[in-house]
Amino acid sequence: MSIPASTYRLQLSPAQDFAAARGLVDYLESLGVGALYCSPILQSAPGSMHGYDVVDPTRANDQLGGESGRRDLVATLRAAGLGVLVDLVPNHMGVAVPEANPSWWSLLRDGPDSEYASWYDADLSQPLLIPVLGSPEDVSALELVDGELRYYEHRYPVAPGTGDGTPQEVHERQHYRLVHWRRGNAELTYRRFFDVSDLAAVRVDDPAVFDATHAEVLRWRAAGQLDGLRIDHPDGLSAPGAYLRRLRAALDSRGHAEREAWLLVEKILGPDETLPLSWPADGTTGYEALREIGGLFVDPRGEALVDAVTAEHTGVREGLSPTEHAARRLVTDEILVAEVRRIAALVPGDDDPEKVRDAVAELLCSFPVYRSYLPEGRASLDRAVDTAATARPELAGIVRTIHAGMLAEPDGALTRRIEQTSGMVTAKGVEDTTFYRWNRFVALNEVGGAPDRFGVAATEFHARAAARDAATPATMTTLSTHDTKRSEDVRARLAVLSELTAEWGAFLRTASARHPLPSPSLELLAWQSVLGAWPITEERLAGYLTKASKEAKLVTAHVDAVPEVDEAIAAWPGQVLGDPEAVAEIEAFVAAIGAHGRSNALGQKLLQLAGPGVPDVYQGTELFEYSLVDPDNRRPVDFDLRRRLLERLDGGWMPSLDGGDEADPDELAAVKLAVTSAALRLRRFRPELFTGYAPLPASGPAASHAVAFARGGPAGRERLVAVATRLPAGLGASGGWRDTVLPLPAAADDWTDVVTGRPVDGSAPALGALLDRFPVALLVRPA
């Protein structure tokens, strides 16, 4: 199987194209990376900065350098011994610029007679509604130009023989209707990617559509130019399991390659959920590992006081569950209305249509996970049915009718629509709404996270790591992605607040009184974000808070904006950063938690890189990197700095954390690079060390502050040990490591820390000495 030792995620765009990526290959090889993990590279919409709005799946993106640029990049990677993993988007295509998408243009022009009529999940028995008009009356702005309908800069085709008359008359003869943008949520006649009308769902469950939309990437695979695929948003597909089985067969068919492809899915699992056994995937993109590793550095003893601080600030005590349910109902009742109506029309019986829609919505809001996959995952469906029926007894009969229909026809239209839509409701209601509303401790408000589980115990961490090694050793692990709400280092710094809860509460009281915001919930989020991402510019902070407030939909929103609220939020960063006293207090607090945050950041990085699974490094995070949600986390990376620091490390320089926040910025940055490069290089060149898994307990008064594991050999004879410091503020307050030691496997005394290059003193080294330079160590002994 073509599984690399590690991956490096690179966000490609016109500003960072194939040629730019090619220029980074030597750096990635030196860093120790095993494969380049590319964002989508098929032809995307004009000016796309992310590639998820593919308009033509039959060719490489010419905005990135086209086919020749792609081939050159692959050739350079191959020459360096690096693999290639590509992000693939099978669920939807971009339709914002119809003339850029040949299949959509044909569908609009020819309707049911289009050769692409089977491509899109659309109701072609009626005109396709295109929600683009600024007002219902704006149809008067239509023009006929060169045989096309024009609405300002937007172009639309005209069906043959229908072009005579006024623009409005011609418009009425088309297979589509341009309508006010507000009609999209309730009346749209094609399925979207969540609530994004510019992304239309594709029916890859149809074998012919699958073949047409996958031919190009399969050609790359056959030519030996592709090692694996990361499948975006499988929950949006009507039958993810069937799709993955078809894809696996196509990737590994004779003539494509001698080795199996590496196949990953961007599947968000619940804390106790696993991938369906029938899916022939090697694993996920790693959000479950992110929760487990990051949670290890959150002190569970701080939960009660954090709750108290939150309740004091907001004036209410509201649990996560009711907040989630309210947010999900907002999605079903206002955003995904068309999808709910479509499902309700499939429910048998003669109940009142409004009541049926209410029952459908309640069921969609009751799933404990993103979706079920009948017949697998029936327990999740049963639980959702029981939850909905208990919460709304007046709807129980309809809910159970739906349940019976789904069980009777697990491949039927009712089942497929509910399964597809429940994932949309969860993603929009939880990730994109609740995680901006329920802000008691935002280090936990992460994709794949469980904010109501305050931290992860060491026993849970070890159990899940051992299970990953045994069941899914080829799964990806991650700490930061293009979709995370905040970077790994922001979360690591904020985790310190779980140890310094009283100090956090005092800071919040003073800061929020001096510079209030229109919502107490937003204040909680804002001040945690300021501390976590500091130093931050006014522009970055204003952009983040504008997005966060609109996603929360409490005092303003994307659709129904409140101008005076938006203005107050936009002005707030300038007011805070322009207040010398406020800035001084922020800097003082960040200084108090900064060293502990760096300890957490290095700890979680090492545990990810050395632990089971294939670790991914998101672009730039080999250095400390304090970014917030996109687009903040997609800013350009200073690779020249990273090259220079890596060259200095390779020249024998060993940076230090001793100077704290006052130290040379290069020195602080290089510490994380030293840890990252040491682990990546070891994984690439000594893969035999990264098998098996055994917890390694420390012994002594501060044993609970060390988390360690051993790998690379039979029990008791392992040849690799990773150790990290946990809860560093508490460690310092209790007197440090004192007499705490780490007994090493096989009582061997020939271990070396590959991060610092120092030999280890004895078979049970004192942790105070082992971790006196860095709060982590990666130990190796010869065979």
Tab-separated table of C-alpha atoms in Angstrom, residues 105 141-152 154-158 163 167 170:
chain	number	residue	atom	x	y	z
A	105	TRP	CA	-24.030	25.454	-18.726
A	141	ALA	CA	-32.313	44.249	-15.140
A	142	LEU	CA	-31.879	41.268	-17.466
A	143	GLU	CA	-30.318	41.899	-20.856
A	144	LEU	CA	-29.821	39.883	-24.034
A	145	VAL	CA	-26.198	40.063	-25.174
A	146	ASP	CA	-24.606	37.873	-27.850
A	147	GLY	CA	-27.384	35.308	-27.567
A	148	GLU	CA	-27.056	35.038	-23.773
A	149	LEU	CA	-29.038	36.377	-20.840
A	150	ARG	CA	-26.991	38.761	-18.724
A	151	TYR	CA	-27.629	39.903	-15.179
A	152	TYR	CA	-24.895	42.422	-14.517
A	154	HIS	CA	-23.553	37.011	-14.598
A	155	ARG	CA	-24.031	35.107	-17.875
A	156	TYR	CA	-26.649	32.447	-18.629
A	157	PRO	CA	-27.334	30.379	-21.747
A	158	VAL	CA	-30.448	30.588	-23.931
A	163	GLY	CA	-34.122	33.840	-28.058
A	167	PRO	CA	-35.075	39.638	-22.052
A	170	VAL	CA	-36.813	34.957	-23.150
